[in-house]
Short mmCIF file of C-alpha atoms and ligand atoms in Angstrom, two decimals:
data_model
loop_
_atom_site.label_atom_id
_atom_site.label_comp_id
_atom_site.label_asym_id
_atom_site.label_seq_id
_atom_site.Cartn_x
_atom_site.Cartn_y
_atom_site.Cartn_z
CA MET A 298 140.21 221.07 152.48
CA LYS A 299 142.65 221.12 155.53
CA LYS A 300 146.35 220.36 154.37
CA PHE A 301 148.45 218.17 156.32
CA SER A 302 151.78 218.05 157.12
CA VAL A 303 153.87 214.68 156.65
CA CYS A 304 157.39 212.84 158.18
CA ILE A 305 158.15 209.92 156.22
CA ALA A 306 160.31 208.23 159.12
CA GLY A 307 162.60 206.10 156.83
CA GLY A 308 163.73 208.62 154.32
CA GLY A 309 166.63 206.46 153.15
CA SER A 310 163.68 203.51 152.13
CA THR A 311 163.48 202.36 148.76
CA PHE A 312 159.79 202.80 149.10
CA THR A 313 160.19 206.09 149.64
CA PRO A 314 160.12 207.63 146.33
CA GLY A 315 157.50 205.36 145.30
CA ILE A 316 155.49 206.69 148.42
CA VAL A 317 155.86 210.46 147.48
CA LEU A 318 154.84 209.93 143.61
CA MET A 319 151.71 208.12 145.28
CA LEU A 320 150.97 211.03 147.63
CA LEU A 321 151.65 214.00 144.85
CA ASP A 322 149.13 211.37 142.93
CA ASN A 323 146.11 211.87 145.75
CA LEU A 324 146.86 215.36 146.84
CA ASP A 325 143.36 216.27 146.04
CA LYS A 326 141.40 213.49 148.10
CA PHE A 327 144.36 214.51 150.72
CA PRO A 328 146.26 217.86 150.30
CA ILE A 329 149.70 218.29 151.73
CA ARG A 330 151.39 221.50 152.81
CA THR A 331 154.79 219.86 154.16
CA ILE A 332 157.09 216.51 153.74
CA LYS A 333 159.50 215.90 156.05
CA PHE A 334 161.70 213.10 155.59
CA TYR A 335 163.50 211.58 158.90
CA ASP A 336 166.14 208.94 158.97
CA ASN A 337 169.28 208.18 161.08
CA ASP A 338 171.66 207.70 158.46
CA GLY A 339 171.88 211.00 156.30
CA GLU A 340 173.62 209.70 154.01
CA ARG A 341 171.67 207.45 152.42
CA GLN A 342 168.52 209.55 152.86
CA LYS A 343 170.46 212.23 151.15
CA VAL A 344 170.25 210.40 147.58
CA ILE A 345 166.62 210.52 148.14
CA ALA A 346 165.74 213.49 149.66
CA ASP A 347 167.54 215.35 146.68
CA ALA A 348 165.99 213.48 144.07
CA CYS A 349 162.56 213.31 146.05
CA GLU A 350 162.62 217.51 146.19
CA ILE A 351 163.31 217.60 142.63
CA MET A 352 160.11 215.71 141.59
CA LEU A 353 158.03 217.54 144.31
CA LYS A 354 159.24 221.03 142.89
CA GLU A 355 158.51 220.05 139.44
CA GLN A 356 155.03 218.68 140.45
CA ALA A 357 154.08 220.52 143.68
CA PRO A 358 156.46 223.74 144.28
CA ASP A 359 153.83 224.97 147.14
CA ILE A 360 154.69 222.07 149.22
CA ASP A 361 157.38 222.55 151.42
CA PHE A 362 160.44 220.14 151.54
CA VAL A 363 162.81 219.47 154.57
CA ALA A 364 165.03 216.43 155.04
CA SER A 365 166.78 216.03 158.25
CA THR A 366 168.59 213.59 160.69
CA ASP A 367 167.61 215.85 163.29
CA PRO A 368 164.12 214.36 165.54
CA GLU A 369 163.18 218.10 166.61
CA ILE A 370 163.28 219.69 162.98
CA ALA A 371 161.67 216.46 161.63
CA PHE A 372 158.88 215.70 164.14
CA THR A 373 157.50 219.27 164.71
CA ASP A 374 154.90 220.34 163.15
CA ILE A 375 153.20 216.84 161.78
CA ASP A 376 150.14 215.96 161.66
CA PHE A 377 150.99 212.38 160.52
CA VAL A 378 154.29 210.32 160.53
CA MET A 379 154.65 207.61 157.96
CA ALA A 380 156.87 204.94 159.34
CA HIS A 381 159.03 202.55 157.33
CA ILE A 382 162.49 202.23 159.04
CA ARG A 383 165.00 199.13 158.56
CA VAL A 384 166.79 199.27 161.60
CA GLY A 385 170.07 197.43 160.37
CA LYS A 386 169.33 197.98 156.90
CA TYR A 387 169.69 194.92 154.55
CA ALA A 388 173.23 193.99 155.69
CA MET A 389 171.44 193.10 158.61
CA ARG A 390 168.37 191.28 156.98
CA GLU A 391 170.83 189.34 155.35
CA LYS A 392 172.16 188.08 158.31
CA ASP A 393 168.98 187.14 159.81
CA GLU A 394 168.25 184.92 156.19
CA LYS A 395 171.47 183.39 156.59
CA ILE A 396 172.32 182.38 160.01
CA PRO A 397 169.18 180.07 160.60
CA LEU A 398 169.91 178.93 157.13
CA LYS A 399 173.35 177.43 158.61
CA TYR A 400 170.93 175.12 160.82
CA GLY A 401 168.56 174.06 157.92
CA VAL A 402 166.02 176.51 159.34
CA VAL A 403 163.85 179.37 157.26
CA GLY A 404 165.78 182.22 156.79
CA GLN A 405 163.25 184.67 156.26
CA GLU A 406 162.85 188.88 156.74
CA THR A 407 159.40 188.28 159.24
CA CYS A 408 158.92 184.78 159.45
CA GLY A 409 160.72 182.37 161.93
CA PRO A 410 164.24 183.41 163.38
CA GLY A 411 164.99 185.70 160.91
CA GLY A 412 161.79 187.63 161.89
CA ILE A 413 162.54 187.68 165.30
CA ALA A 414 166.04 188.88 164.85
CA TYR A 415 164.83 191.61 162.71
CA GLY A 416 162.08 192.15 165.61
CA MET A 417 164.11 192.48 168.45
CA ARG A 418 166.20 195.33 166.83
CA SER A 419 162.76 197.12 164.82
CA ILE A 420 161.16 197.73 168.45
CA GLY A 421 163.60 199.97 170.00
CA GLY A 422 163.84 201.86 166.59
CA VAL A 423 160.17 202.40 166.53
CA LEU A 424 159.41 203.28 170.10
CA GLU A 425 162.00 206.12 169.51
CA LEU A 426 159.89 207.17 166.40
CA ILE A 427 157.01 207.11 168.69
CA GLU A 428 158.65 209.09 171.49
CA PHE A 429 159.72 211.79 169.03
CA MET A 430 156.29 212.12 167.37
CA GLU A 431 154.90 212.45 171.17
CA LYS A 432 157.47 215.19 172.38
CA TYR A 433 157.32 217.23 169.21
CA SER A 434 153.61 216.80 167.61
CA PRO A 435 151.81 215.36 170.49
CA ASN A 436 148.99 215.56 168.58
CA ALA A 437 150.51 213.09 165.26
CA TRP A 438 148.97 209.95 164.52
CA MET A 439 151.91 207.52 163.44
CA LEU A 440 150.82 204.74 160.58
CA ASN A 441 153.55 202.26 161.00
CA TYR A 442 154.40 199.92 158.51
CA SER A 443 157.60 199.11 159.61
CA ASN A 444 158.63 195.46 159.84
CA PRO A 445 158.34 192.93 161.67
CA ALA A 446 154.65 194.22 162.13
CA ALA A 447 153.44 191.49 164.05
CA ILE A 448 156.04 191.97 166.86
CA VAL A 449 156.55 195.39 166.24
CA ALA A 450 152.76 195.90 167.16
CA GLU A 451 152.66 194.03 170.10
CA ALA A 452 155.62 195.58 171.74
CA CYS A 453 153.76 198.93 170.62
CA ARG A 454 150.60 197.27 172.76
CA LEU A 455 152.98 196.33 175.44
CA LEU A 456 155.13 198.95 176.17
CA LYS A 457 153.52 202.41 174.70
CA PRO A 458 149.70 201.46 175.38
CA ASP A 459 147.84 204.33 174.82
CA SER A 460 149.87 206.08 171.13
CA LYS A 461 148.55 206.77 168.62
CA VAL A 462 149.95 203.93 166.23
CA ILE A 463 147.95 202.79 163.77
CA ASN A 464 150.26 198.83 162.33
CA ILE A 465 149.33 198.04 159.01
CA CYS A 466 150.78 195.68 156.40
CA ASP A 467 150.30 195.62 152.37
CA MET A 468 150.40 192.33 151.72
CA PRO A 469 146.89 191.57 152.34
CA ILE A 470 146.26 194.30 150.03
CA GLY A 471 148.62 193.09 147.22
CA ILE A 472 146.77 189.80 147.28
CA GLU A 473 143.00 191.45 147.24
CA GLU A 474 144.37 193.45 144.35
CA ARG A 475 145.22 189.73 142.44
CA MET A 476 141.63 188.46 143.54
CA ALA A 477 140.07 191.46 142.31
CA GLN A 478 142.01 191.17 138.58
CA GLY A 479 141.56 187.42 138.25
CA LEU A 480 137.60 188.09 139.17
CA GLY A 481 137.75 191.05 136.50
CA LEU A 482 136.87 193.62 138.96
CA LYS A 483 137.88 197.78 138.67
CA SER A 484 139.51 197.54 142.11
CA ARG A 485 140.18 195.70 145.58
CA LYS A 486 137.87 198.34 147.14
CA ASP A 487 134.89 196.12 145.07
CA MET A 488 135.45 193.42 147.34
CA VAL A 489 134.20 193.26 151.02
CA VAL A 490 136.23 190.73 152.87
CA ARG A 491 136.26 188.74 156.03
CA TYR A 492 139.81 187.84 157.22
CA PHE A 493 141.11 186.74 160.31
CA GLY A 494 144.63 185.60 161.43
CA LEU A 495 148.06 187.60 162.87
CA ASN A 496 150.46 189.55 160.34
CA HIS A 497 151.83 187.40 157.86
CA PHE A 498 149.98 184.62 158.95
CA GLY A 499 145.70 184.31 158.35
CA TRP A 500 143.18 183.46 156.19
CA TRP A 501 140.42 185.12 154.65
CA THR A 502 136.53 183.31 155.47
CA ASP A 503 134.59 185.07 153.29
CA ILE A 504 134.56 187.52 150.05
CA ARG A 505 131.41 189.20 148.75
CA ASP A 506 131.10 191.81 145.70
CA LYS A 507 128.97 195.45 146.99
CA ASP A 508 125.91 193.83 146.29
CA GLY A 509 126.52 190.95 148.37
CA ASN A 510 127.43 187.90 146.20
CA ASP A 511 129.60 185.30 147.13
CA LEU A 512 132.88 185.73 145.08
CA MET A 513 134.66 182.54 147.32
CA PRO A 514 133.77 179.77 145.09
CA ARG A 515 134.99 181.86 141.88
CA LEU A 516 138.26 182.43 143.96
CA LYS A 517 138.44 179.19 145.20
CA GLU A 518 138.37 177.50 141.95
CA HIS A 519 140.95 179.59 140.52
CA VAL A 520 143.59 179.07 143.83
CA ALA A 521 143.45 175.65 143.99
CA LYS A 522 144.78 176.08 140.35
CA TYR A 523 146.96 178.84 140.30
CA GLY A 524 147.58 180.05 144.00
CA TYR A 525 147.25 183.83 143.33
CA GLY A 526 149.17 183.51 140.47
CA PRO A 527 147.90 184.60 136.89
CA SER A 528 145.59 181.77 134.85
CA PRO A 529 147.32 181.41 131.27
CA GLU A 530 144.37 183.70 130.33
CA MET A 531 145.57 186.52 132.46
CA LEU A 532 149.10 186.36 131.39
CA GLU A 533 148.07 186.22 127.84
CA ALA A 534 145.88 189.41 127.98
CA ALA A 535 148.34 191.13 130.93
CA GLY A 536 151.92 189.96 129.12
CA GLU A 537 154.35 189.83 131.69
CA SER A 538 152.97 193.06 133.27
CA GLN A 539 151.80 191.64 136.71
CA HIS A 540 154.56 191.25 139.44
CA ASP A 541 158.08 190.74 137.45
CA ASP A 542 160.01 189.61 139.97
CA GLU A 543 160.33 185.61 140.20
CA SER A 544 160.34 185.39 143.50
CA TRP A 545 157.15 187.16 144.42
CA LYS A 546 155.83 185.06 141.35
CA HIS A 547 157.06 181.90 142.84
CA THR A 548 155.42 183.28 146.51
CA PHE A 549 151.91 184.03 144.90
CA GLY A 550 151.76 180.64 142.81
CA VAL A 551 152.79 178.13 145.77
CA VAL A 552 149.76 178.93 147.60
CA LYS A 553 147.94 175.92 146.09
CA GLU A 554 150.56 173.88 147.45
CA PHE A 555 148.73 174.23 151.03
CA TYR A 556 145.37 175.93 150.03
CA PRO A 557 143.74 172.18 150.23
CA LEU A 558 145.09 172.26 153.29
CA SER A 559 141.78 174.20 154.90
CA PRO A 560 140.04 174.56 151.52
CA ASP A 561 137.19 176.51 153.22
CA MET A 562 139.05 179.60 153.43
CA LEU A 563 141.94 181.54 151.34
CA PRO A 564 145.25 181.49 153.04
CA ASN A 565 147.94 184.28 152.91
CA THR A 566 151.26 183.78 150.96
CA TYR A 567 153.71 183.76 153.84
CA LEU A 568 152.22 180.98 155.67
CA LYS A 569 154.28 178.90 153.33
CA TYR A 570 157.03 179.36 155.65
CA TYR A 571 155.52 177.01 157.95
CA PHE A 572 153.31 174.91 155.76
CA MET A 573 156.63 174.03 153.49
CA ALA A 574 159.96 175.01 155.37
CA ASP A 575 161.89 172.06 154.33
CA GLU A 576 160.57 172.76 150.88
CA VAL A 577 161.64 176.73 151.07
CA VAL A 578 164.70 175.88 152.57
CA ALA A 579 165.59 172.90 150.05
CA HIS A 580 164.97 175.88 147.60
CA THR A 581 166.68 178.65 148.85
CA ASP A 582 170.53 179.33 148.13
CA PRO A 583 172.37 179.91 151.47
CA SER A 584 174.71 181.82 150.11
CA TYR A 585 172.43 184.43 147.93
CA THR A 586 168.78 184.77 149.89
CA ARG A 587 166.18 186.97 149.19
CA ALA A 588 168.14 190.32 151.06
CA ASN A 589 170.40 189.93 147.96
CA MET A 590 167.82 190.17 145.27
CA VAL A 591 166.77 192.84 147.01
CA MET A 592 170.02 194.65 147.32
CA ASP A 593 171.17 193.62 143.66
CA GLY A 594 167.08 194.67 141.92
CA ARG A 595 164.73 197.32 143.69
CA GLU A 596 167.95 199.09 145.87
CA LYS A 597 169.97 199.33 142.76
CA HIS A 598 167.29 200.49 140.86
CA VAL A 599 165.62 202.84 143.11
CA PHE A 600 169.41 205.02 144.13
CA GLY A 601 170.50 204.84 140.56
CA GLU A 602 167.33 206.75 139.27
CA CYS A 603 167.50 208.87 142.28
CA GLN A 604 171.35 209.55 141.11
CA LYS A 605 169.86 210.04 137.31
CA ILE A 606 167.32 212.77 138.48
CA VAL A 607 170.07 214.65 140.74
CA GLU A 608 172.58 214.54 137.76
CA LYS A 609 170.01 215.50 135.33
CA GLY A 610 168.77 218.45 137.47
CA ASN A 611 165.31 217.02 136.77
CA SER A 612 162.99 213.50 136.63
CA GLU A 613 162.13 213.57 133.03
CA GLY A 614 162.07 209.51 131.65
CA THR A 615 162.91 208.25 135.25
CA THR A 616 161.48 204.89 135.65
CA LEU A 617 160.46 205.40 139.19
CA GLU A 618 156.87 204.81 139.85
CA ILE A 619 153.74 205.80 141.59
CA ASP A 620 153.71 203.19 144.24
CA GLU A 621 149.63 202.78 143.51
CA HIS A 622 149.53 200.11 145.79
CA ALA A 623 150.67 201.86 148.64
CA SER A 624 147.39 204.14 148.24
CA TYR A 625 146.02 202.62 151.24
CA ILE A 626 148.35 204.90 153.38
CA VAL A 627 146.16 207.85 151.79
CA ASP A 628 142.91 205.88 152.75
CA LEU A 629 144.61 205.58 156.51
CA ALA A 630 145.10 209.31 156.54
CA ARG A 631 141.73 210.45 155.60
CA ALA A 632 140.21 208.14 157.49
CA ILE A 633 141.54 209.82 160.37
CA ALA A 634 141.49 213.25 159.46
CA HIS A 635 138.27 213.03 158.17
CA ASN A 636 136.27 210.84 160.13
CA THR A 637 135.67 208.49 156.77
CA ASN A 638 135.07 205.13 158.89
CA GLU A 639 136.70 203.06 155.94
CA ARG A 640 136.74 199.35 156.75
CA MET A 641 140.44 198.40 156.21
CA LEU A 642 142.36 194.89 157.75
CA LEU A 643 144.42 196.50 160.47
CA ILE A 644 146.67 194.96 163.36
CA VAL A 645 145.04 195.51 166.57
CA GLU A 646 144.36 194.11 169.88
CA ASN A 647 142.02 191.30 169.77
CA LYS A 648 139.41 192.37 172.86
CA GLY A 649 137.25 189.87 171.15
CA ALA A 650 136.77 190.41 167.97
CA ILE A 651 138.01 186.74 167.29
CA ALA A 652 135.94 185.16 169.80
CA ASN A 653 137.53 182.08 171.16
CA PHE A 654 141.01 183.74 170.74
CA GLU A 655 143.60 185.22 173.31
CA PRO A 656 142.10 189.27 174.14
CA THR A 657 145.20 190.67 174.39
CA ALA A 658 146.70 189.30 170.95
CA MET A 659 147.66 191.93 167.88
CA VAL A 660 145.36 190.23 165.47
CA GLU A 661 144.77 190.89 162.08
CA VAL A 662 141.02 191.55 161.05
CA PRO A 663 138.66 194.20 159.18
CA CYS A 664 138.88 197.14 161.39
CA ILE A 665 136.36 200.50 160.67
CA LEU A 666 138.87 203.52 161.04
CA GLY A 667 137.74 206.94 161.50
CA SER A 668 139.07 210.13 163.97
CA ASN A 669 138.95 207.53 167.21
CA GLY A 670 141.27 205.22 165.78
CA ALA A 671 140.17 201.38 164.95
CA GLU A 672 137.35 199.44 165.93
CA PRO A 673 137.64 196.03 164.92
CA ILE A 674 134.63 193.83 163.73
CA THR A 675 134.02 190.83 165.49
CA GLN A 676 134.89 187.73 163.40
CA GLY A 677 133.51 185.31 165.99
CA GLU A 678 134.79 181.85 166.52
CA ILE A 679 137.68 180.20 164.73
CA PRO A 680 138.68 176.46 163.67
CA ARG A 681 141.03 174.45 165.89
CA PHE A 682 143.32 174.12 163.26
CA GLN A 683 143.93 178.07 162.92
CA LYS A 684 143.45 178.45 166.48
CA GLY A 685 146.03 175.90 167.17
CA LEU A 686 148.49 177.19 164.49
CA MET A 687 148.18 181.09 165.78
CA GLU A 688 148.59 180.45 169.53
CA GLN A 689 151.52 179.15 168.79
CA GLN A 690 152.46 181.90 166.39
CA VAL A 691 151.39 184.77 168.93
CA ALA A 692 153.34 183.09 171.71
CA VAL A 693 156.47 183.20 169.54
CA GLU A 694 155.63 187.34 168.99
CA LYS A 695 154.57 188.21 172.99
CA LEU A 696 157.85 186.16 174.27
CA VAL A 697 160.16 188.74 171.87
CA ALA A 698 158.79 191.85 173.19
CA GLU A 699 158.89 190.47 176.43
CA ALA A 700 162.49 189.32 175.90
CA TRP A 701 163.18 192.52 174.59
CA SER A 702 161.63 194.48 177.52
CA GLU A 703 163.01 192.31 180.30
CA LYS A 704 166.08 191.72 178.18
CA SER A 705 165.75 188.15 178.49
CA TYR A 706 168.01 185.15 176.93
CA THR A 707 165.70 182.83 177.99
CA LYS A 708 162.51 184.43 176.59
CA LEU A 709 164.29 184.68 173.43
CA TRP A 710 165.25 181.30 173.39
CA GLN A 711 161.74 180.19 174.12
CA ALA A 712 160.26 182.41 171.19
CA ILE A 713 162.80 180.95 168.82
CA THR A 714 162.19 177.43 169.68
CA LEU A 715 158.64 177.58 169.61
CA SER A 716 158.59 178.93 166.27
CA LYS A 717 156.76 176.28 163.80
CA THR A 718 159.95 176.74 161.37
CA VAL A 719 162.17 175.52 163.98
CA PRO A 720 163.01 171.67 165.04
CA SER A 721 164.36 171.84 168.19
CA ALA A 722 165.38 173.91 171.36
CA LYS A 723 169.02 172.41 170.88
CA VAL A 724 168.81 174.47 167.26
CA ALA A 725 166.97 177.63 168.56
CA LYS A 726 169.88 177.70 170.62
CA GLN A 727 172.56 177.67 168.12
CA ILE A 728 170.70 179.80 166.22
CA LEU A 729 170.20 182.63 169.07
CA ASP A 730 173.74 182.44 170.21
CA ASP A 731 174.72 183.21 166.60
CA LEU A 732 172.07 186.06 166.52
CA ILE A 733 173.00 187.58 169.36
CA GLU A 734 176.80 187.58 168.01
CA ALA A 735 175.76 189.13 164.71
CA ASN A 736 172.98 191.65 166.50
CA LYS A 737 175.62 193.28 169.13
CA ASP A 738 175.09 196.84 168.06
CA PHE A 739 171.29 196.76 168.22
CA TRP A 740 169.85 194.49 170.63
CA PRO A 741 169.81 194.99 174.60
CA GLU A 742 172.49 192.39 175.72
CA LEU A 743 170.47 189.55 177.27
CA GLY A 744 170.87 188.05 180.42
N1 NAD B 1403 154.13 196.20 156.41
C1 NAD B 1403 154.24 196.25 155.12
O1 NAD B 1403 153.56 195.65 154.66
C2 NAD B 1403 155.51 196.74 154.44
C3 NAD B 1403 155.47 196.32 153.30
C4 NAD B 1403 156.91 196.94 152.67
C5 NAD B 1403 157.67 197.12 153.11
N2 NAD B 1403 158.05 197.27 154.84
C6 NAD B 1403 159.25 197.81 155.58
O2 NAD B 1403 159.51 199.13 155.15
C7 NAD B 1403 160.55 198.90 155.67
C8 NAD B 1403 161.31 199.64 154.65
O3 NAD B 1403 161.94 198.76 153.90
P1 NAD B 1403 163.44 199.01 152.67
O4 NAD B 1403 163.01 197.40 152.00
O5 NAD B 1403 162.86 200.10 151.84
O6 NAD B 1403 164.15 199.19 153.75
P2 NAD B 1403 165.47 200.27 153.54
O7 NAD B 1403 166.52 199.80 154.01
O8 NAD B 1403 165.72 200.63 152.39
O9 NAD B 1403 165.07 201.82 154.32
C9 NAD B 1403 164.66 201.59 155.54
C10 NAD B 1403 165.50 202.95 156.08
O10 NAD B 1403 165.35 202.52 157.38
C11 NAD B 1403 166.36 204.12 157.96
N3 NAD B 1403 166.50 203.30 159.39
C12 NAD B 1403 167.06 202.38 160.01
N4 NAD B 1403 166.74 202.56 161.66
C13 NAD B 1403 166.38 203.78 161.58
C14 NAD B 1403 166.24 204.12 162.77
N5 NAD B 1403 166.05 204.07 164.30
N6 NAD B 1403 165.39 205.55 162.78
C15 NAD B 1403 165.73 206.29 161.75
N7 NAD B 1403 165.79 205.70 160.27
C16 NAD B 1403 166.34 204.49 160.03
C17 NAD B 1403 167.85 203.42 157.17
O11 NAD B 1403 168.54 204.03 157.14
C18 NAD B 1403 167.11 203.11 155.63
O12 NAD B 1403 167.06 204.40 154.93
C19 NAD B 1403 161.52 197.87 156.25
O13 NAD B 1403 160.66 197.88 157.55
C20 NAD B 1403 160.12 196.96 155.60
O14 NAD B 1403 160.17 195.70 155.94
C21 NAD B 1403 156.64 196.70 155.20
O1 LIG B 1404 161.32 191.18 149.96
P1 LIG B 1404 160.67 192.14 149.74
O2 LIG B 1404 161.52 193.37 150.47
O3 LIG B 1404 160.85 192.61 148.30
O4 LIG B 1404 159.43 192.53 150.28
C1 LIG B 1404 159.00 192.03 151.51
C2 LIG B 1404 157.55 192.56 152.04
O5 LIG B 1404 156.62 192.22 151.40
C3 LIG B 1404 155.47 192.06 151.55
O6 LIG B 1404 154.89 193.07 150.86
C4 LIG B 1404 154.71 192.93 149.09
C5 LIG B 1404 153.40 192.58 148.79
O7 LIG B 1404 152.51 191.80 149.31
C6 LIG B 1404 153.56 192.30 147.50
O8 LIG B 1404 152.29 192.24 146.77
C7 LIG B 1404 154.29 193.06 146.52
O9 LIG B 1404 153.52 194.10 146.00
O10 LIG B 1404 155.56 193.44 146.92
C8 LIG B 1404 155.22 193.58 148.26
C9 LIG B 1404 156.79 194.00 148.33
O11 LIG B 1404 157.03 195.11 147.40
C10 LIG B 1404 154.97 192.24 152.91
O12 LIG B 1404 153.55 193.02 153.25
C11 LIG B 1404 156.08 193.16 153.92
O13 LIG B 1404 155.68 193.17 155.17
C12 LIG B 1404 157.40 192.76 153.51
O14 LIG B 1404 158.43 193.77 154.08
MN1 MN B 1405 153.42 192.97 155.61
#
């Protein structure tokens, strides 16, 4: 089998070690000859890279490894770029979350004004990665999961329409893993799903097993009681091994509050930021947001473990784990490399997949993925409620991409005003003006 060369862009990400371990665990399905890391922060990347180099030597000494801040070194002779950058890092995520909260508005990484601010930083970073890939490895594909994926995907459509980029989010995958567990299935892959929406803004309409049996009634019964959280029986059987993070536990469980709003479908968790905005704000500590939790939790853990590996010179006893959940990245790469025609939820241009929705919207729908890229599977017409919500949200996402490209203050003000999370144009302007000040090193100057 051909061996592939992979560049992980955002080598210094907290997700990099888990993804490297996952790639090592899948070498039989996706053989690798080279792994390169690219990051524009060499110091941050070095901690992760030095530890990963040790783990690679232990488990797969034949794989060449390079970590660099030089795009020519990192992007030359590459088959796949796996992109997970965070432009502005956690310091800017913290501002994205805290500035809207000052005005009583949801402060979140990808939803509302925080997601818009992050989008205005990410667009330039991701487009630059595409340019590096196309310059140094023109036949390569980019598998992008840098957030905010909805806005990044729209910017790719608008500004790099012919580039070989696949945009994907792991949230439906994470939720489907929980559904499968609840149903007692071995894997989420034992389910065939129909789903429609925008990224972090969608609904499952049909879920069946491989024999075509309808699984929705059992899932609905569970979600009505526990959201995507575990039932008491599941908790007892699994101990606390589910997702241990309190904040995620809450996000999965709280779905039961808004599921009855449209009980014919199963909603994505992040709809809580739109349907429960007031409660989310009321329950958020504006001086200690999710960014603080992640810096104190995942970032400290991953960087601490990497430092220990480097000091000891081996990975014995490390608590770094294979990110099983990220194996969808191998499925993606294999689908393109081996034309597996796998069915996956991807973020693609609508072009009629949702019949009664804007053809140029970047929607999240099941697709068949092969060596020519993604072919969306038609989801038919969607109801007025979801259509109305999605029309508002897609306009926000398109206005952000246009505001970045045209350097337009007015379009960005319109985008923030239009977000369902924001109460008025006046509040939108106050938030925008604070965000401009905080982002002056990252955003284009707006006129
Ligand atoms: N799509 C999904 O479902 C999904 C799931 C999980 C994480 N993510 C995304 O993955 C990314 C990484 O998350 P994290 O929490 O590990 O962040 P992180 O801050 O730990 O890592 C991001 C890395 O990107 C680097 N970086 C920033 N700008 C860059 C640029 N222009 N060029 C090259 N490198 C750059 C940073 O230096 C940093 O090392 C984020 O965008 C996050 O939102 C997406
Ligand atoms: O607040 P963070 O940094 O922990 O997570 C933000 C990301 O959350 C999503 O990924 C989740 C996934 O949905 C869930 O099932 C679980 O496994 O954790 C993941 C994050 O650790 C989301 O899809 C991303 O886009 C967010 O960036
Ligand atoms: Mn996501």
